[in-house]
């Protein structure tokens, strides 16, 4: 069975913009995602999606970031394809 962890988070800001390589524009804030894997990193994927379902950012392991606007709502989903959860030596 695939294990899914769904986290909803709300930020009081204004718009979506790439945060790579610098500061966010005025009225935006950075959302930083850092995934530290277990012993099976190839099973991990994640995504940040807008309230309207538009993919904004996705990845596997490591760190990435995105600038988002005030009063926006985004969804963060992380998946473990192996179904054992993301935890420890067992994966």
CSV table of N, CA and C in Angstrom, one decimal:
chain,number,residue,atom,x,y,z
A,1,UNK,N,0.8,-1.2,0.0
A,1,UNK,CA,0.0,0.0,0.0
A,1,UNK,C,0.9,1.2,0.0
A,2,UNK,N,0.6,2.2,-0.8
A,2,UNK,CA,1.3,3.4,-0.9
A,2,UNK,C,1.0,4.3,0.3
A,3,UNK,N,2.0,4.8,0.9
A,3,UNK,CA,1.8,5.7,2.1
A,3,UNK,C,1.9,7.2,1.6
A,4,UNK,N,0.9,7.9,2.0
A,4,UNK,CA,0.8,9.3,1.6
A,4,UNK,C,0.8,10.2,2.8
A,5,UNK,N,1.5,11.3,2.8
A,5,UNK,CA,1.4,12.3,3.9
A,5,UNK,C,1.0,13.6,3.2
A,6,UNK,N,-0.2,14.1,3.7
A,6,UNK,CA,-0.7,15.3,3.1
A,6,UNK,C,-0.6,16.4,4.1
A,7,UNK,N,0.0,17.5,3.8
A,7,UNK,CA,0.1,18.7,4.7
A,7,UNK,C,-0.5,19.9,4.0
A,8,UNK,N,-1.4,20.5,4.6
A,8,UNK,CA,-1.9,21.8,4.0
A,8,UNK,C,-1.3,22.9,4.8
A,9,UNK,N,-0.9,23.9,4.2
A,9,UNK,CA,-0.4,25.1,4.9
A,9,UNK,C,-0.8,26.3,4.2
A,10,UNK,N,-1.0,27.4,5.0
A,10,UNK,CA,-1.5,28.6,4.5
A,10,UNK,C,-0.4,29.7,4.8
A,11,UNK,N,-0.3,30.6,3.9
A,11,UNK,CA,0.7,31.7,4.1
A,11,UNK,C,0.1,33.0,3.8
A,12,UNK,N,0.3,34.0,4.6
A,12,UNK,CA,-0.2,35.4,4.4
A,12,UNK,C,0.8,36.2,3.5
A,13,UNK,N,0.6,36.2,2.2
A,13,UNK,CA,1.5,36.9,1.3
A,13,UNK,C,0.7,37.3,0.0
A,14,UNK,N,1.5,37.5,-1.2
A,14,UNK,CA,0.8,38.0,-2.4
A,14,UNK,C,1.4,37.4,-3.8
A,15,UNK,N,1.4,36.3,-4.5
A,15,UNK,CA,1.8,35.8,-5.8
A,15,UNK,C,2.8,34.6,-5.9
A,16,UNK,N,2.9,33.9,-7.0
A,16,UNK,CA,3.9,32.8,-7.1
A,16,UNK,C,5.1,33.2,-8.0
A,17,UNK,N,6.3,32.9,-7.6
A,17,UNK,CA,7.5,33.3,-8.4
A,17,UNK,C,8.6,32.3,-8.1
A,18,UNK,N,9.5,32.2,-9.0
A,18,UNK,CA,10.7,31.3,-8.8
A,18,UNK,C,11.6,32.0,-7.7
A,19,UNK,N,12.0,31.1,-6.8
A,19,UNK,CA,12.9,31.6,-5.8
A,19,UNK,C,14.4,31.3,-6.0
A,20,UNK,N,14.6,30.6,-7.1
A,20,UNK,CA,16.0,30.1,-7.4
A,20,UNK,C,16.9,31.3,-7.7
A,21,UNK,N,18.0,31.3,-7.0
A,21,UNK,CA,19.0,32.3,-7.3
A,21,UNK,C,18.8,33.7,-6.7
A,22,UNK,N,17.9,33.9,-5.8
A,22,UNK,CA,17.8,35.2,-5.1
A,22,UNK,C,16.7,35.3,-4.2
A,23,UNK,N,16.5,36.6,-3.8
A,23,UNK,CA,15.4,36.9,-2.9
A,23,UNK,C,14.0,36.9,-3.6
A,24,UNK,N,13.0,36.7,-2.9
A,24,UNK,CA,11.6,36.8,-3.4
A,24,UNK,C,11.3,38.2,-3.7
A,25,UNK,N,10.4,38.5,-4.7
A,25,UNK,CA,10.0,39.8,-5.0
A,25,UNK,C,9.2,40.4,-3.9
A,26,UNK,N,9.0,41.7,-3.9
A,26,UNK,CA,8.2,42.3,-2.8
A,26,UNK,C,6.8,41.7,-2.8
A,27,UNK,N,6.3,41.5,-1.6
A,27,UNK,CA,5.0,40.9,-1.4
A,27,UNK,C,4.9,39.4,-1.5
A,28,UNK,N,6.1,38.7,-1.6
A,28,UNK,CA,6.2,37.3,-1.7
A,28,UNK,C,7.0,36.8,-0.6
A,29,UNK,N,6.8,35.5,-0.2
A,29,UNK,CA,7.6,34.8,0.8
A,29,UNK,C,8.1,33.5,0.3
A,30,UNK,N,9.2,33.1,0.8
A,30,UNK,CA,9.8,31.8,0.3
A,30,UNK,C,9.3,30.7,1.2
A,31,UNK,N,8.9,29.6,0.4
A,31,UNK,CA,8.5,28.3,1.1
A,31,UNK,C,9.7,27.4,0.7
A,32,UNK,N,10.3,26.9,1.7
A,32,UNK,CA,11.5,26.0,1.5
A,32,UNK,C,11.1,24.6,1.9
A,33,UNK,N,11.4,23.6,1.0
A,33,UNK,CA,11.2,22.2,1.2
A,33,UNK,C,12.5,21.5,1.3
A,34,UNK,N,12.7,20.8,2.4
A,34,UNK,CA,13.9,20.0,2.6
A,34,UNK,C,13.5,18.6,2.9
A,35,UNK,N,13.9,17.6,2.1
A,35,UNK,CA,13.6,16.2,2.3
A,35,UNK,C,14.9,15.5,2.6
A,36,UNK,N,14.9,14.9,3.8
A,36,UNK,CA,16.1,14.1,4.2
A,36,UNK,C,15.6,12.7,4.1
A,37,UNK,N,16.2,11.9,3.2
A,37,UNK,CA,15.7,10.6,2.9
A,37,UNK,C,16.0,9.5,4.0
A,38,UNK,N,15.3,8.4,3.9
A,38,UNK,CA,15.7,7.2,4.7
A,38,UNK,C,16.7,6.4,3.8
A,39,UNK,N,16.8,5.1,4.0
A,39,UNK,CA,17.7,4.3,3.2
A,39,UNK,C,17.2,3.9,1.8
A,40,UNK,N,16.0,4.4,1.4
A,40,UNK,CA,15.5,4.1,0.1
A,40,UNK,C,15.1,5.5,-0.5
A,41,UNK,N,16.0,6.3,-0.8
A,41,UNK,CA,15.7,7.7,-1.4
A,41,UNK,C,15.0,7.7,-2.7
A,42,UNK,N,15.2,6.7,-3.5
A,42,UNK,CA,14.5,6.6,-4.8
A,42,UNK,C,13.0,6.4,-4.8
A,43,UNK,N,12.5,6.1,-3.6
A,43,UNK,CA,11.0,5.9,-3.4
A,43,UNK,C,10.3,7.2,-3.0
A,44,UNK,N,11.0,8.2,-2.8
A,44,UNK,CA,10.4,9.5,-2.3
A,44,UNK,C,10.2,10.5,-3.4
A,45,UNK,N,9.0,11.0,-3.5
A,45,UNK,CA,8.6,12.1,-4.3
A,45,UNK,C,7.8,13.1,-3.6
A,46,UNK,N,7.8,14.4,-4.0
A,46,UNK,CA,6.9,15.4,-3.3
A,46,UNK,C,6.5,16.4,-4.3
A,47,UNK,N,5.5,17.2,-3.9
A,47,UNK,CA,5.0,18.2,-4.8
A,47,UNK,C,4.3,19.3,-4.0
A,48,UNK,N,4.4,20.5,-4.5
A,48,UNK,CA,3.7,21.7,-4.0
A,48,UNK,C,2.7,22.1,-5.1
A,49,UNK,N,1.4,22.2,-4.8
A,49,UNK,CA,0.4,22.4,-5.8
A,49,UNK,C,-0.5,23.6,-5.3
A,50,UNK,N,-0.9,24.5,-6.2
A,50,UNK,CA,-1.7,25.6,-5.9
A,50,UNK,C,-3.1,25.2,-5.5
A,51,UNK,N,-3.9,26.1,-4.9
A,51,UNK,CA,-5.3,25.8,-4.5
A,51,UNK,C,-6.1,25.3,-5.7
A,52,UNK,N,-5.7,25.8,-6.9
A,52,UNK,CA,-6.4,25.4,-8.2
A,52,UNK,C,-5.9,24.2,-8.8
A,53,UNK,N,-4.9,23.5,-8.2
A,53,UNK,CA,-4.4,22.3,-8.7
A,53,UNK,C,-3.2,22.4,-9.6
A,54,UNK,N,-2.7,23.6,-9.8
A,54,UNK,CA,-1.5,23.8,-10.7
A,54,UNK,C,-0.2,23.4,-10.0
A,55,UNK,N,0.5,22.5,-10.5
A,55,UNK,CA,1.8,22.1,-9.9
A,55,UNK,C,2.8,23.3,-9.9
A,56,UNK,N,3.3,23.6,-8.7
A,56,UNK,CA,4.2,24.8,-8.6
A,56,UNK,C,5.7,24.3,-8.5
A,57,UNK,N,5.9,23.2,-7.8
A,57,UNK,CA,7.3,22.7,-7.5
A,57,UNK,C,7.2,21.3,-7.1
A,58,UNK,N,8.1,20.5,-7.6
A,58,UNK,CA,8.2,19.1,-7.2
A,58,UNK,C,9.6,18.6,-7.2
A,59,UNK,N,9.8,17.5,-6.5
A,59,UNK,CA,11.2,16.9,-6.5
A,59,UNK,C,11.2,15.6,-5.8
A,60,UNK,N,12.4,15.2,-5.4
A,60,UNK,CA,12.7,13.9,-4.7
A,60,UNK,C,13.3,14.2,-3.4
A,61,UNK,N,14.6,14.2,-3.3
A,61,UNK,CA,15.3,14.5,-2.1
A,61,UNK,C,16.1,15.8,-2.2
A,62,UNK,N,16.6,16.3,-1.1
A,62,UNK,CA,17.3,17.6,-1.1
A,62,UNK,C,16.5,18.8,-0.7
A,63,UNK,N,16.9,20.0,-1.2
A,63,UNK,CA,16.2,21.2,-0.8
A,63,UNK,C,15.9,22.0,-2.1
A,64,UNK,N,14.7,22.6,-2.0
A,64,UNK,CA,14.2,23.5,-3.1
A,64,UNK,C,13.3,24.5,-2.5
A,65,UNK,N,13.1,25.6,-3.2
A,65,UNK,CA,12.2,26.6,-2.6
A,65,UNK,C,11.4,27.3,-3.7
A,66,UNK,N,10.4,28.0,-3.3
A,66,UNK,CA,9.4,28.7,-4.1
A,66,UNK,C,8.9,30.0,-3.4
A,67,UNK,N,8.7,31.0,-4.1
A,67,UNK,CA,8.1,32.2,-3.6
A,67,UNK,C,6.6,32.2,-3.8
A,68,UNK,N,5.8,32.4,-2.8
A,68,UNK,CA,4.4,32.4,-2.9
A,68,UNK,C,3.8,33.7,-2.4
A,69,UNK,N,2.6,34.1,-2.9
A,69,UNK,CA,1.9,35.4,-2.5
A,69,UNK,C,1.2,35.3,-1.2
A,70,UNK,N,0.8,36.5,-0.8
A,70,UNK,CA,0.0,36.7,0.4
A,70,UNK,C,-1.4,36.0,0.3
A,71,UNK,N,-1.9,35.5,1.4
A,71,UNK,CA,-3.2,34.9,1.4
A,71,UNK,C,-3.4,33.7,0.4
A,72,UNK,N,-2.3,33.1,0.0
A,72,UNK,CA,-2.4,32.0,-0.9
A,72,UNK,C,-2.4,30.7,0.0
A,73,UNK,N,-3.0,29.7,-0.6
A,73,UNK,CA,-3.1,28.4,0.0
A,73,UNK,C,-2.5,27.4,-1.0
A,74,UNK,N,-1.5,26.6,-0.5
A,74,UNK,CA,-0.9,25.6,-1.3
A,74,UNK,C,-0.9,24.3,-0.6
A,75,UNK,N,-0.8,23.2,-1.3
A,75,UNK,CA,-0.8,21.9,-0.8
A,75,UNK,C,0.6,21.2,-1.0
A,76,UNK,N,1.1,20.6,0.1
A,76,UNK,CA,2.3,19.9,0.0
A,76,UNK,C,2.0,18.4,0.2
A,77,UNK,N,2.5,17.6,-0.7
A,77,UNK,CA,2.2,16.1,-0.6
A,77,UNK,C,3.6,15.4,-0.8
A,78,UNK,N,3.8,14.5,0.1
A,78,UNK,CA,5.0,13.7,0.0
A,78,UNK,C,4.6,12.2,-0.1
A,79,UNK,N,5.2,11.4,-1.0
A,79,UNK,CA,4.9,10.0,-1.2
A,79,UNK,C,6.1,9.1,-1.0
A,80,UNK,N,5.8,8.0,-0.5
A,80,UNK,CA,6.8,6.9,-0.4
A,80,UNK,C,6.3,5.7,-1.3
A,81,UNK,N,6.8,5.6,-2.4
A,81,UNK,CA,6.4,4.6,-3.4
A,81,UNK,C,6.5,3.1,-2.8
A,82,UNK,N,7.4,2.9,-1.9
A,82,UNK,CA,7.6,1.6,-1.3
A,82,UNK,C,6.6,1.2,-0.3
A,83,UNK,N,5.9,2.2,0.2
A,83,UNK,CA,4.8,2.0,1.2
A,83,UNK,C,5.2,1.7,2.6
A,84,UNK,N,6.5,1.7,2.9
A,84,UNK,CA,7.0,1.4,4.2
A,84,UNK,C,7.1,2.7,5.1
A,85,UNK,N,6.9,3.9,4.5
A,85,UNK,CA,7.0,5.1,5.2
A,85,UNK,C,8.4,5.6,5.1
A,86,UNK,N,8.6,6.9,5.5
A,86,UNK,CA,9.9,7.5,5.4
A,86,UNK,C,10.4,7.6,6.9
A,87,UNK,N,11.3,6.7,7.3
A,87,UNK,CA,11.6,6.7,8.7
A,87,UNK,C,13.1,6.4,9.0
A,88,UNK,N,13.5,5.2,8.6
A,88,UNK,CA,14.7,4.7,9.3
A,88,UNK,C,15.4,3.7,8.4
A,89,UNK,N,16.2,2.8,9.0
A,89,UNK,CA,17.0,1.8,8.2
A,89,UNK,C,16.1,1.0,7.3
A,90,UNK,N,14.9,0.7,7.7
A,90,UNK,CA,14.0,-0.2,6.8
A,90,UNK,C,13.5,0.6,5.6
A,91,UNK,N,13.5,1.9,5.7
A,91,UNK,CA,13.0,2.7,4.6
A,91,UNK,C,11.6,2.9,4.9
